[in-house]
Amino acid sequence: SMTLAGRSLPHAVMMMIPEPWYNHESMNAEQRAFYEYHSCLMEPWDGPASIAFTDGTGIGAVLDRNGLRPSRYTVTKDGLVIMASEAGVLPIEPERVEKKGRLEPGRMFYVNIDEGRIIADEEIKQGIATEKPYQAWLDQHLVQLEDLSPVTSHQSFQSPVTSQEESKQTTNNKQPTTNNQQQTTNNKNLIQQQKAFGYTFEELRILLTPMAQNGVEALGAMGTDTPLSVLSNRPKLLYDYFQQLFAQVTNPPIDSIREAIITSPITTIGSEGNLLDPQPESCHLIQLKTPILKNEELAKLKAGQEKGFPSETLPILFDPKSGVNGLEAALENICAQADQAIEAGTSLLILSDRGVDENNAPIPALLAVAGLHHHLIRAGTRTRVGIVLESGEPREVHHFAVLIGYGCGAINPYLAFETIGDLIEQKQVNNLDYATACKNYIKAVTKGVIKIGSKIGVSTIQSYRGAQIFEAIGLHTSVVDKYFTWTASRIEGADLEALTQEALMRYQKGFTNEPNPTIDTRPLHQGLG
C-alpha cells in the first residue's frame, strides 16, 4: 500500500522496520529526524525477522533492529547475488566469489536491477532521509510533554484524598480542622481508596516500597503457586486473568539490560495522520518519554487545547446498586461519549475513575480501556484519538503492561503516587523526598514494561502498545469477544456479572461499615524480597 501511495520500496521498509535510532548517538541528524518523524505515523515492526522484498526493479533484504535472524550473502564475479539464512546453500566455486558477508542488525541490502549494482546501506538511507525537511517538520509540529504549559491550579495538584475531604468541608460549611485531625482524616480516606481498589499490605511492602526506594522491581521466582483468578476465593483484579506470553523455541528474547541500546520507552499520543498521505503536520502529536504520567503531567494534557490537543475526560464509574446492568450501561455510555467527542474533534480521551465514593464504584480500568479500544477499532476511528487513563487501580508492572498491551497510550496511577507519599510519612521509604520516590517508581515501571516486552522479542513500548501479547485464562467467551477481541482464551470462566461482583466486593471493603480499618494483610506472593 505504501509503495502504491508513492513511496519507494526502501523508504517503506525503513518506515516499517527502522533502526534503533532512539539511543543511537552516532546516527546523523537527517536519518534520526527521518525515523523520528515516521515513528509518528506508525509503530515499528518488531521481533525477530529476516525480510526479503522486491518491486520488480529492485530487490533487497533487511534484518530486524536486533539482528535476531541470520542472513548471509555471496556475490560472484559474474554478478550473481545469493542471500539465504545460511552460507553455502548453492555450490559456488571459491574462485568465482567476489565478496561475501552477513547482513547486520537494522541494515539494508539492496540491489538496483536497473543500475546493475548493490547500493550501500548508508547511501540509500541518506538519500531517502534528505528527500524532505523532516527535522523542520518535527520542530514545527511535534510537541514534547514538557513543552506544554504547566497548570498552576491548586486543585490540579491535590491528591484524590485531600481534595475530596476539602470539598466535603466546603460543602458542609465546617470550620477548618487541625493538622492532626486533617492527617487522621486523610489517612482514613486513603485507606478507603486503597481498599476499594484492592490494595494489600503485601503489595505495599514487597512491591511498591522497593520500586519507590530503589527504582527497581523486587526480585522473585518466575513460577507462581497462587490459584488461577477464576478459582480464587478473593476478588482478583482483572489484570490477573491475563498471562504474559514469552519467547519460545525460534522466537528469542532480548536482554533489556545489556541490549538497552535497541530498546525505547518513548511513545506518542494524539490524533494520527493519514499513513498513505504524509504531510508536515502528520507529526502533530505529543511525545512522551515514558507512558507513566505524574499528576502534574496529566494536568498538562487536560489543558492541551492551546497546543491543538483538545481532550475529553470520561468518568469510568458506575452506581454500585445497579450491579452488572449498571456497569454494562456505563461502558456503553463511555463508548457513546467517545464517539461524540471524536466527531467534535477531540484528540485525547482521558478515562478517569477519580470520584470513587459512597455512590460511585470504579469500573475495572482494563475493562474500560480495552472495551473502548476495540469499540473504536470497530468504528474505524481508533487512529483519530489517543487513550489516556487516570486510575487508582494500576500499581504493579503487570498492570501497566496489560493496559498498554490493550491500547492505552499513557497512564496516571494517582493512587500509587498517593500511597508512595504515605509510605514516606510512615518511614517505609527512607531518605527520599516525594518527587524522587515517584521518579524512582516511574523508572521501575517503565523498565519493567520494557522487560516484559523483551521476553517476547519486542524492544519498544510503542510496538508493544495494542499488541495484545497475552492469553486470557478463566474469562468467558462473551467478555473476551466484546472487550478483548482477538485474545487467545482456552479456559472459560468469569462472565461480566462475575467481574462486576468482584469489583463490588473490593469496593464494599472501602465504602461499607467494615470493622477492619486496615487494608488486606493476607499474604499472596511468597519468596519475594
Short mmCIF file of C-alpha atoms in Angstrom, two decimals:
data_model
loop_
_atom_site.label_atom_id
_atom_site.label_comp_id
_atom_site.label_asym_id
_atom_site.label_seq_id
_atom_site.Cartn_x
_atom_site.Cartn_y
_atom_site.Cartn_z
CA SER A 1 0.00 0.00 0.00
CA MET A 2 2.77 2.44 0.86
CA THR A 3 4.65 1.87 -2.40
CA LEU A 4 1.40 2.29 -4.34
CA ALA A 5 0.92 5.58 -2.48
CA GLY A 6 4.19 6.88 -3.93
CA ARG A 7 6.97 5.82 -1.59
CA SER A 8 9.98 3.93 -2.86
CA LEU A 9 10.36 0.37 -1.64
CA PRO A 10 13.42 1.12 0.54
CA HIS A 11 11.55 4.10 2.02
CA ALA A 12 8.64 1.86 3.01
CA VAL A 13 10.98 -0.69 4.55
CA MET A 14 12.80 1.99 6.54
CA MET A 15 9.44 3.12 7.92
CA MET A 16 8.20 -0.29 8.92
CA ILE A 17 11.45 -1.81 10.20
CA PRO A 18 13.52 1.15 11.43
CA GLU A 19 16.93 1.05 13.01
CA PRO A 20 17.04 1.54 16.80
CA TRP A 21 17.52 5.28 16.44
CA TYR A 22 16.49 6.48 19.90
CA ASN A 23 19.74 5.57 21.71
CA HIS A 24 21.95 5.66 18.59
CA GLU A 25 24.28 8.55 19.44
CA SER A 26 26.38 8.28 16.27
CA MET A 27 23.46 8.37 13.81
CA ASN A 28 23.49 11.51 11.70
CA ALA A 29 20.82 14.16 12.24
CA GLU A 30 18.99 13.66 8.93
CA GLN A 31 18.45 9.94 9.43
CA ARG A 32 17.46 10.43 13.06
CA ALA A 33 14.87 13.02 12.03
CA PHE A 34 13.55 10.66 9.35
CA TYR A 35 12.99 7.87 11.86
CA GLU A 36 11.51 10.17 14.50
CA TYR A 37 9.05 11.67 12.01
CA HIS A 38 7.92 8.29 10.76
CA SER A 39 7.53 6.99 14.32
CA CYS A 40 4.62 9.44 14.48
CA LEU A 41 2.97 7.69 11.54
CA MET A 42 3.31 4.09 12.67
CA GLU A 43 4.93 1.95 15.31
CA PRO A 44 7.97 -0.11 14.27
CA TRP A 45 7.51 -3.70 13.25
CA ASP A 46 9.43 -5.50 15.93
CA GLY A 47 10.50 -9.03 16.69
CA PRO A 48 12.89 -11.50 15.02
CA ALA A 49 12.72 -11.32 11.23
CA SER A 50 14.75 -11.51 8.06
CA ILE A 51 12.64 -9.97 5.33
CA ALA A 52 13.22 -10.03 1.58
CA PHE A 53 11.39 -7.55 -0.66
CA THR A 54 11.13 -6.60 -4.32
CA ASP A 55 9.09 -4.41 -6.64
CA GLY A 56 10.49 -5.69 -9.94
CA THR A 57 13.16 -3.01 -10.34
CA GLY A 58 14.98 -3.65 -7.10
CA ILE A 59 15.37 -6.49 -4.66
CA GLY A 60 16.66 -6.38 -1.14
CA ALA A 61 16.58 -7.70 2.39
CA VAL A 62 16.65 -6.29 5.89
CA LEU A 63 17.06 -7.67 9.39
CA ASP A 64 15.08 -6.69 12.44
CA ARG A 65 16.53 -3.97 14.67
CA ASN A 66 18.05 -6.59 16.97
CA GLY A 67 19.55 -8.87 14.32
CA LEU A 68 17.83 -11.92 15.77
CA ARG A 69 17.69 -13.74 12.44
CA PRO A 70 20.70 -14.74 10.31
CA SER A 71 21.16 -13.61 6.71
CA ARG A 72 24.33 -14.24 4.70
CA TYR A 73 25.11 -13.22 1.16
CA THR A 74 27.58 -14.11 -1.57
CA VAL A 75 28.35 -12.00 -4.66
CA THR A 76 30.11 -13.68 -7.58
CA LYS A 77 32.40 -12.06 -10.15
CA ASP A 78 29.82 -12.58 -12.90
CA GLY A 79 27.12 -10.63 -11.00
CA LEU A 80 25.18 -13.40 -9.25
CA VAL A 81 23.87 -12.42 -5.80
CA ILE A 82 22.87 -15.16 -3.37
CA MET A 83 21.31 -14.48 0.02
CA ALA A 84 19.98 -17.04 2.49
CA SER A 85 19.85 -17.71 6.20
CA GLU A 86 22.99 -19.85 5.89
CA ALA A 87 26.11 -19.74 3.77
CA GLY A 88 26.64 -22.45 1.15
CA VAL A 89 23.04 -23.06 0.10
CA LEU A 90 24.25 -23.21 -3.51
CA PRO A 91 27.52 -24.80 -4.68
CA ILE A 92 29.77 -21.89 -5.74
CA GLU A 93 33.44 -22.40 -6.56
CA PRO A 94 35.65 -20.23 -4.32
CA GLU A 95 37.41 -18.66 -7.29
CA ARG A 96 34.05 -17.26 -8.52
CA VAL A 97 33.37 -15.40 -5.28
CA GLU A 98 33.97 -11.64 -5.37
CA LYS A 99 32.81 -10.97 -1.81
CA LYS A 100 30.69 -12.43 0.92
CA GLY A 101 29.31 -11.21 4.21
CA ARG A 102 26.39 -11.12 6.58
CA LEU A 103 23.51 -8.71 6.92
CA GLU A 104 23.81 -6.69 10.13
CA PRO A 105 21.05 -5.60 12.53
CA GLY A 106 18.96 -2.77 11.12
CA ARG A 107 21.00 -2.71 7.90
CA MET A 108 19.56 -2.95 4.42
CA PHE A 109 20.98 -4.94 1.49
CA TYR A 110 19.58 -3.60 -1.77
CA VAL A 111 20.24 -4.48 -5.40
CA ASN A 112 19.10 -1.97 -8.03
CA ILE A 113 18.49 -4.14 -11.08
CA ASP A 114 18.13 -1.20 -13.46
CA GLU A 115 21.51 0.22 -12.42
CA GLY A 116 23.06 -3.21 -12.08
CA ARG A 117 24.69 -2.53 -8.72
CA ILE A 118 24.41 -3.09 -5.00
CA ILE A 119 23.58 0.18 -3.24
CA ALA A 120 25.26 0.59 0.13
CA ASP A 121 23.10 0.91 3.23
CA GLU A 122 24.38 4.39 4.11
CA GLU A 123 23.93 5.70 0.57
CA ILE A 124 20.35 4.61 0.18
CA LYS A 125 19.28 5.69 3.67
CA GLN A 126 20.93 9.09 3.49
CA GLY A 127 19.32 9.73 0.12
CA ILE A 128 15.86 8.92 1.45
CA ALA A 129 16.39 10.81 4.73
CA THR A 130 17.26 14.04 2.90
CA GLU A 131 14.31 13.97 0.47
CA LYS A 132 12.16 16.03 2.87
CA PRO A 133 12.96 18.53 5.66
CA TYR A 134 11.93 16.12 8.40
CA GLN A 135 13.71 17.99 11.20
CA ALA A 136 11.92 21.21 10.32
CA TRP A 137 8.59 19.37 10.34
CA LEU A 138 9.36 17.92 13.77
CA ASP A 139 10.43 21.28 15.18
CA GLN A 140 7.23 22.86 13.95
CA HIS A 141 4.66 20.20 14.83
CA LEU A 142 5.91 17.56 17.29
CA VAL A 143 5.19 18.61 20.88
CA GLN A 144 7.16 17.33 23.85
CA LEU A 145 5.16 16.82 27.03
CA GLU A 146 7.45 19.21 28.91
CA ASP A 147 6.68 21.91 26.32
CA LEU A 148 3.03 22.03 27.34
CA SER A 149 2.19 24.89 29.66
CA PRO A 150 2.26 23.93 33.34
CA VAL A 151 -1.06 24.03 35.16
CA THR A 152 -0.79 26.13 38.29
CA SER A 153 -4.26 25.49 39.67
CA HIS A 154 -4.02 24.25 43.24
CA GLN A 155 -6.75 21.71 42.59
CA SER A 156 -4.77 20.06 39.79
CA PHE A 157 -2.01 19.00 42.16
CA GLN A 158 -4.12 17.78 45.06
CA SER A 159 -4.34 14.17 45.96
CA PRO A 160 -7.72 12.48 45.49
CA VAL A 161 -7.91 12.04 49.24
CA THR A 162 -7.18 15.64 50.21
CA SER A 163 -9.33 17.21 47.51
CA GLN A 164 -12.35 15.05 48.39
CA GLU A 165 -12.12 15.92 52.08
CA GLU A 166 -11.71 19.66 51.48
CA SER A 167 -14.64 19.57 49.07
CA LYS A 168 -16.82 17.96 51.73
CA GLN A 169 -15.78 20.55 54.32
CA THR A 170 -16.58 23.43 51.98
CA THR A 171 -19.97 21.97 51.11
CA ASN A 172 -20.92 21.50 54.76
CA ASN A 173 -19.52 24.91 55.84
CA LYS A 174 -17.39 23.29 58.51
CA GLN A 175 -14.69 25.04 60.46
CA PRO A 176 -11.14 24.24 59.33
CA THR A 177 -9.71 21.16 61.02
CA THR A 178 -6.46 21.00 62.92
CA ASN A 179 -3.39 19.42 61.33
CA ASN A 180 -3.77 16.25 63.40
CA GLN A 181 -7.46 15.94 62.54
CA GLN A 182 -6.73 16.56 58.85
CA GLN A 183 -3.95 13.95 58.85
CA THR A 184 -6.18 11.36 60.52
CA THR A 185 -9.00 12.04 58.06
CA ASN A 186 -6.64 11.87 55.08
CA ASN A 187 -5.20 8.55 56.26
CA LYS A 188 -8.70 7.17 56.68
CA ASN A 189 -9.72 8.29 53.19
CA LEU A 190 -6.50 6.91 51.71
CA ILE A 191 -7.20 3.51 53.24
CA GLN A 192 -10.76 3.70 51.91
CA GLN A 193 -9.46 4.27 48.39
CA GLN A 194 -6.80 1.56 48.74
CA LYS A 195 -9.36 -0.99 49.93
CA ALA A 196 -11.81 -0.03 47.17
CA PHE A 197 -9.11 -0.66 44.55
CA GLY A 198 -7.93 -3.91 46.14
CA TYR A 199 -4.59 -2.82 47.60
CA THR A 200 -2.95 -5.25 50.02
CA PHE A 201 -0.32 -4.76 52.71
CA GLU A 202 1.89 -7.21 50.83
CA GLU A 203 1.82 -5.04 47.70
CA LEU A 204 2.87 -2.01 49.72
CA ARG A 205 5.70 -3.80 51.50
CA ILE A 206 7.07 -6.10 48.80
CA LEU A 207 6.22 -4.38 45.52
CA LEU A 208 5.72 -0.63 45.90
CA THR A 209 8.36 0.06 48.56
CA PRO A 210 11.43 -1.22 46.61
CA MET A 211 10.16 0.46 43.43
CA ALA A 212 9.92 3.83 45.18
CA GLN A 213 13.11 3.35 47.20
CA ASN A 214 15.46 1.94 44.55
CA GLY A 215 13.78 2.37 41.17
CA VAL A 216 13.69 -1.38 40.51
CA GLU A 217 11.20 -4.21 40.84
CA ALA A 218 11.52 -6.70 43.66
CA LEU A 219 13.13 -9.99 42.64
CA GLY A 220 11.11 -13.18 42.72
CA ALA A 221 10.78 -16.59 41.16
CA MET A 222 9.26 -16.89 37.69
CA GLY A 223 6.82 -19.52 38.84
CA THR A 224 3.70 -18.77 40.85
CA ASP A 225 1.79 -21.01 43.20
CA THR A 226 -1.20 -18.69 43.51
CA PRO A 227 -4.60 -20.03 42.39
CA LEU A 228 -5.96 -19.06 38.99
CA SER A 229 -8.03 -15.92 39.36
CA VAL A 230 -11.20 -17.70 38.30
CA LEU A 231 -10.67 -20.28 41.08
CA SER A 232 -9.56 -17.88 43.80
CA ASN A 233 -11.83 -17.05 46.72
CA ARG A 234 -10.51 -13.48 46.70
CA PRO A 235 -11.83 -10.71 44.43
CA LYS A 236 -8.92 -10.66 41.98
CA LEU A 237 -8.17 -7.73 39.70
CA LEU A 238 -8.96 -8.18 36.02
CA TYR A 239 -5.24 -8.00 35.15
CA ASP A 240 -4.74 -11.29 36.95
CA TYR A 241 -6.89 -13.06 34.36
CA PHE A 242 -4.18 -12.39 31.74
CA GLN A 243 -0.91 -14.23 31.34
CA GLN A 244 2.06 -12.71 29.53
CA LEU A 245 3.27 -14.65 26.52
CA PHE A 246 7.02 -15.13 26.16
CA ALA A 247 9.51 -16.20 23.52
CA GLN A 248 9.71 -19.92 22.80
CA VAL A 249 11.87 -22.07 20.51
CA THR A 250 12.57 -19.85 17.45
CA ASN A 251 11.50 -16.51 18.91
CA PRO A 252 14.46 -15.37 21.03
CA PRO A 253 14.00 -12.89 23.88
CA ILE A 254 16.04 -9.72 24.35
CA ASP A 255 18.25 -8.81 27.28
CA SER A 256 16.65 -5.48 28.17
CA ILE A 257 19.61 -4.53 30.38
CA ARG A 258 22.65 -5.42 28.26
CA GLU A 259 20.90 -4.65 24.98
CA ALA A 260 19.34 -1.41 26.20
CA ILE A 261 20.63 0.47 23.15
CA ILE A 262 17.94 -1.10 20.99
CA THR A 263 15.08 -0.50 23.45
CA SER A 264 12.95 2.63 23.57
CA PRO A 265 10.43 3.84 26.15
CA ILE A 266 9.07 6.74 24.10
CA THR A 267 5.58 6.81 22.69
CA THR A 268 3.26 9.35 21.11
CA ILE A 269 -0.38 10.18 21.75
CA GLY A 270 -2.90 12.21 19.83
CA SER A 271 -4.72 12.06 16.52
CA GLU A 272 -2.64 10.23 13.93
CA GLY A 273 -2.32 11.44 10.35
CA ASN A 274 -3.02 9.56 7.13
CA LEU A 275 -0.33 6.91 6.73
CA LEU A 276 -0.70 6.94 2.94
CA ASP A 277 -0.59 10.73 2.59
CA PRO A 278 2.14 12.07 4.87
CA GLN A 279 2.13 15.81 5.49
CA PRO A 280 4.29 18.08 7.67
CA GLU A 281 1.50 18.18 10.27
CA SER A 282 1.31 14.37 10.37
CA CYS A 283 3.70 14.54 13.31
CA HIS A 284 1.42 16.85 15.29
CA LEU A 285 1.42 14.58 18.33
CA ILE A 286 2.59 14.70 21.93
CA GLN A 287 5.76 12.70 22.51
CA LEU A 288 6.15 11.05 25.92
CA LYS A 289 9.46 9.82 27.29
CA THR A 290 7.51 7.22 29.29
CA PRO A 291 3.85 6.23 29.23
CA ILE A 292 3.62 6.71 33.02
CA LEU A 293 2.42 10.21 33.88
CA LYS A 294 2.79 12.21 37.06
CA ASN A 295 -0.25 14.14 38.28
CA GLU A 296 1.04 17.48 37.00
CA GLU A 297 1.82 15.95 33.60
CA LEU A 298 -1.73 14.68 33.29
CA ALA A 299 -2.93 18.17 34.20
CA LYS A 300 -0.90 19.48 31.26
CA LEU A 301 -2.63 17.04 28.91
CA LYS A 302 -6.04 18.06 30.18
CA ALA A 303 -5.14 21.67 29.39
CA GLY A 304 -3.59 20.85 26.00
CA GLN A 305 -6.21 22.73 23.96
CA GLU A 306 -3.87 25.70 23.48
CA LYS A 307 -1.34 23.47 21.68
CA GLY A 308 -4.01 21.91 19.50
CA PHE A 309 -4.76 18.84 21.60
CA PRO A 310 -8.36 19.10 22.83
CA SER A 311 -9.21 16.44 25.39
CA GLU A 312 -12.35 14.93 26.86
CA THR A 313 -12.43 13.32 30.30
CA LEU A 314 -14.81 10.36 30.54
CA PRO A 315 -15.65 9.02 34.03
CA ILE A 316 -15.31 5.26 34.40
CA LEU A 317 -17.63 4.94 37.40
CA PHE A 318 -20.97 3.22 37.93
CA ASP A 319 -23.70 3.03 40.55
CA PRO A 320 -22.81 0.19 42.94
CA LYS A 321 -26.51 -0.52 43.50
CA SER A 322 -27.12 -1.13 39.79
CA GLY A 323 -24.97 -4.27 39.53
CA VAL A 324 -23.92 -5.76 36.23
CA ASN A 325 -26.61 -3.92 34.27
CA GLY A 326 -25.31 -0.62 35.58
CA LEU A 327 -21.70 -1.48 34.76
CA GLU A 328 -22.57 -2.61 31.23
CA ALA A 329 -24.67 0.51 30.65
CA ALA A 330 -21.80 2.67 31.91
CA LEU A 331 -19.41 1.00 29.45
CA GLU A 332 -21.85 1.58 26.59
CA ASN A 333 -22.19 5.21 27.66
CA ILE A 334 -18.40 5.64 27.66
CA CYS A 335 -18.23 4.41 24.07
CA ALA A 336 -21.10 6.67 23.01
CA GLN A 337 -19.48 9.70 24.65
CA ALA A 338 -16.18 8.84 22.97
CA ASP A 339 -17.85 8.74 19.55
CA GLN A 340 -19.37 12.17 20.14
CA ALA A 341 -16.06 13.60 21.35
CA ILE A 342 -14.20 12.29 18.30
CA GLU A 343 -16.77 13.80 15.96
CA ALA A 344 -16.28 17.11 17.78
CA GLY A 345 -12.54 16.99 17.09
CA THR A 346 -11.15 15.66 20.36
CA SER A 347 -7.67 14.15 20.06
CA LEU A 348 -7.27 12.79 23.62
CA LEU A 349 -9.77 10.68 25.55
CA ILE A 350 -8.97 10.57 29.26
CA LEU A 351 -10.66 7.76 31.17
CA SER A 352 -10.83 8.68 34.85
CA ASP A 353 -12.03 6.87 37.96
CA ARG A 354 -11.47 9.81 40.28
CA GLY A 355 -14.50 10.42 42.46
CA VAL A 356 -14.97 6.96 43.95
CA ASP A 357 -17.25 7.43 46.96
CA GLU A 358 -20.35 6.02 48.65
CA ASN A 359 -22.37 6.42 45.44
CA ASN A 360 -19.79 5.67 42.74
CA ALA A 361 -17.82 2.47 42.26
CA PRO A 362 -14.88 2.20 39.83
CA ILE A 363 -15.24 0.22 36.62
CA PRO A 364 -12.23 -2.12 36.24
CA ALA A 365 -9.80 0.11 34.36
CA LEU A 366 -8.65 -2.62 31.97
CA LEU A 367 -12.26 -3.39 31.02
CA ALA A 368 -12.90 0.27 30.20
CA VAL A 369 -9.64 0.73 28.26
CA ALA A 370 -9.87 -2.47 26.22
CA GLY A 371 -13.60 -2.06 25.63
CA LEU A 372 -13.15 1.48 24.30
CA HIS A 373 -10.06 0.49 22.28
CA HIS A 374 -11.92 -2.26 20.42
CA HIS A 375 -15.08 -0.22 20.05
CA LEU A 376 -13.10 2.47 18.24
CA ILE A 377 -11.36 -0.13 16.07
CA ARG A 378 -14.74 -1.49 15.02
CA ALA A 379 -15.95 2.06 14.36
CA GLY A 380 -12.86 2.85 12.27
CA THR A 381 -11.90 5.84 14.43
CA ARG A 382 -9.15 4.43 16.63
CA THR A 383 -6.29 6.35 15.00
CA ARG A 384 -8.13 9.66 15.41
CA VAL A 385 -7.67 9.74 19.16
CA GLY A 386 -5.25 8.77 21.92
CA ILE A 387 -6.42 6.96 25.06
CA VAL A 388 -5.11 8.11 28.45
CA LEU A 389 -6.01 6.50 31.77
CA GLU A 390 -6.27 8.28 35.13
CA SER A 391 -6.83 5.49 37.63
CA GLY A 392 -6.22 4.42 41.19
CA GLU A 393 -6.17 0.76 40.19
CA PRO A 394 -2.83 0.02 38.45
CA ARG A 395 0.28 -0.23 40.62
CA GLU A 396 2.20 -3.37 39.58
CA VAL A 397 4.28 -3.61 36.41
CA HIS A 398 1.99 -6.32 35.05
CA HIS A 399 -0.99 -3.98 35.38
CA PHE A 400 0.68 -1.33 33.23
CA ALA A 401 1.85 -3.89 30.68
CA VAL A 402 -1.68 -5.23 30.16
CA LEU A 403 -3.16 -1.73 29.89
CA ILE A 404 -0.56 -0.72 27.29
CA GLY A 405 -0.98 -4.03 25.50
CA TYR A 406 -4.67 -3.26 25.08
CA GLY A 407 -4.18 0.17 23.58
CA CYS A 408 -3.64 2.63 26.43
CA GLY A 409 -1.20 5.37 25.41
CA ALA A 410 -0.46 6.87 28.83
CA ILE A 411 -1.37 6.09 32.44
CA ASN A 412 -1.55 8.24 35.56
CA PRO A 413 -1.62 5.92 38.61
CA TYR A 414 -2.65 8.65 41.04
CA LEU A 415 -3.38 6.35 43.98
CA ALA A 416 0.02 4.68 43.65
CA PHE A 417 1.63 8.11 43.96
CA GLU A 418 -0.57 8.94 46.95
CA THR A 419 0.41 5.64 48.53
CA ILE A 420 4.10 6.37 47.99
CA GLY A 421 3.63 9.65 49.82
CA ASP A 422 2.10 7.76 52.71
CA LEU A 423 4.96 5.23 52.70
CA ILE A 424 7.39 8.14 53.07
CA GLU A 425 5.41 9.51 56.00
CA GLN A 426 5.35 6.07 57.61
CA LYS A 427 9.15 5.78 57.16
CA GLN A 428 8.75 2.72 54.93
CA VAL A 429 10.59 4.62 52.18
CA ASN A 430 13.65 6.24 53.74
CA ASN A 431 15.83 9.26 52.94
CA LEU A 432 13.90 10.28 49.84
CA ASP A 433 11.59 13.17 49.10
CA TYR A 434 8.24 12.60 47.42
CA ALA A 435 9.35 13.75 43.95
CA THR A 436 12.37 11.43 43.92
CA ALA A 437 10.36 8.45 45.16
CA CYS A 438 7.75 8.97 42.43
CA LYS A 439 10.52 9.33 39.84
CA ASN A 440 12.01 6.03 41.02
CA TYR A 441 8.61 4.36 40.81
CA ILE A 442 8.07 5.57 37.24
CA LYS A 443 11.57 4.38 36.32
CA ALA A 444 10.87 0.93 37.78
CA VAL A 445 7.54 0.60 35.97
CA THR A 446 8.99 1.76 32.64
CA LYS A 447 11.94 -0.64 32.86
CA GLY A 448 9.55 -3.40 33.90
CA VAL A 449 7.28 -2.92 30.89
CA ILE A 450 10.30 -2.93 28.56
CA LYS A 451 11.50 -6.13 30.22
CA ILE A 452 8.11 -7.78 29.68
CA GLY A 453 8.14 -6.80 26.02
CA SER A 454 11.70 -8.05 25.63
CA LYS A 455 10.65 -11.53 26.75
CA ILE A 456 8.68 -11.87 23.52
CA GLY A 457 11.32 -10.13 21.37
CA VAL A 458 9.68 -6.68 21.33
CA SER A 459 12.04 -3.84 22.22
CA THR A 460 9.91 -0.67 22.13
CA ILE A 461 6.88 0.32 24.17
CA GLN A 462 5.40 1.85 21.03
CA SER A 463 5.41 -1.58 19.36
CA TYR A 464 4.05 -3.23 22.49
CA ARG A 465 1.08 -0.86 22.66
CA GLY A 466 -2.02 -2.56 21.33
CA ALA A 467 -0.11 -5.77 20.54
CA GLN A 468 -2.24 -7.87 22.94
CA ILE A 469 0.55 -10.36 23.60
CA PHE A 470 -1.44 -12.08 26.32
CA GLU A 471 -3.51 -15.16 26.91
CA ALA A 472 -6.76 -14.89 28.86
CA ILE A 473 -7.25 -17.56 31.50
CA GLY A 474 -10.67 -18.02 33.06
CA LEU A 475 -12.67 -15.37 31.17
CA HIS A 476 -15.98 -16.14 29.48
CA THR A 477 -16.09 -16.01 25.70
CA SER A 478 -18.69 -13.23 25.79
CA VAL A 479 -16.25 -10.99 27.69
CA VAL A 480 -13.25 -11.85 25.50
CA ASP A 481 -15.10 -11.39 22.21
CA LYS A 482 -16.52 -7.97 23.08
CA TYR A 483 -13.86 -6.35 25.24
CA PHE A 484 -10.65 -8.28 24.46
CA THR A 485 -11.21 -9.19 20.82
CA TRP A 486 -8.58 -11.46 19.19
CA THR A 487 -7.19 -12.60 22.55
CA ALA A 488 -6.44 -16.31 22.88
CA SER A 489 -8.59 -17.93 25.58
CA ARG A 490 -8.51 -21.67 26.17
CA ILE A 491 -10.27 -21.83 29.53
CA GLU A 492 -13.78 -20.47 30.03
CA GLY A 493 -14.70 -18.74 33.26
CA ALA A 494 -15.91 -15.42 34.65
CA ASP A 495 -18.54 -13.50 32.71
CA LEU A 496 -19.34 -9.81 33.10
CA GLU A 497 -21.60 -10.47 36.08
CA ALA A 498 -18.81 -12.30 37.93
CA LEU A 499 -16.35 -9.49 37.17
CA THR A 500 -18.90 -6.97 38.45
CA GLN A 501 -19.31 -8.92 41.67
CA GLU A 502 -15.54 -8.97 42.18
CA ALA A 503 -15.32 -5.22 41.56
CA LEU A 504 -18.11 -4.59 44.07
CA MET A 505 -16.51 -6.88 46.66
CA ARG A 506 -13.38 -4.73 46.54
CA TYR A 507 -15.37 -1.51 46.54
CA GLN A 508 -17.52 -2.53 49.50
CA LYS A 509 -14.44 -3.17 51.62
CA GLY A 510 -13.69 0.52 51.41
CA PHE A 511 -17.17 2.02 51.44
CA THR A 512 -19.17 -0.04 53.92
CA ASN A 513 -19.05 -0.21 57.68
CA GLU A 514 -16.47 -2.97 57.64
CA PRO A 515 -14.96 -3.33 61.12
CA ASN A 516 -11.38 -3.86 59.86
CA PRO A 517 -9.80 -0.38 59.48
CA THR A 518 -6.74 -1.58 57.52
CA ILE A 519 -6.10 -2.95 54.05
CA ASP A 520 -5.88 -6.70 53.44
CA THR A 521 -2.89 -8.22 55.26
CA ARG A 522 -3.26 -11.79 53.98
CA PRO A 523 -0.15 -12.90 52.00
CA LEU A 524 -0.35 -13.84 48.35
CA HIS A 525 3.19 -13.75 46.92
CA GLN A 526 5.81 -15.93 48.54
CA GLY A 527 9.59 -15.65 48.49
CA LEU A 528 9.82 -12.10 47.19
CA GLY A 529 12.33 -9.67 48.55
#
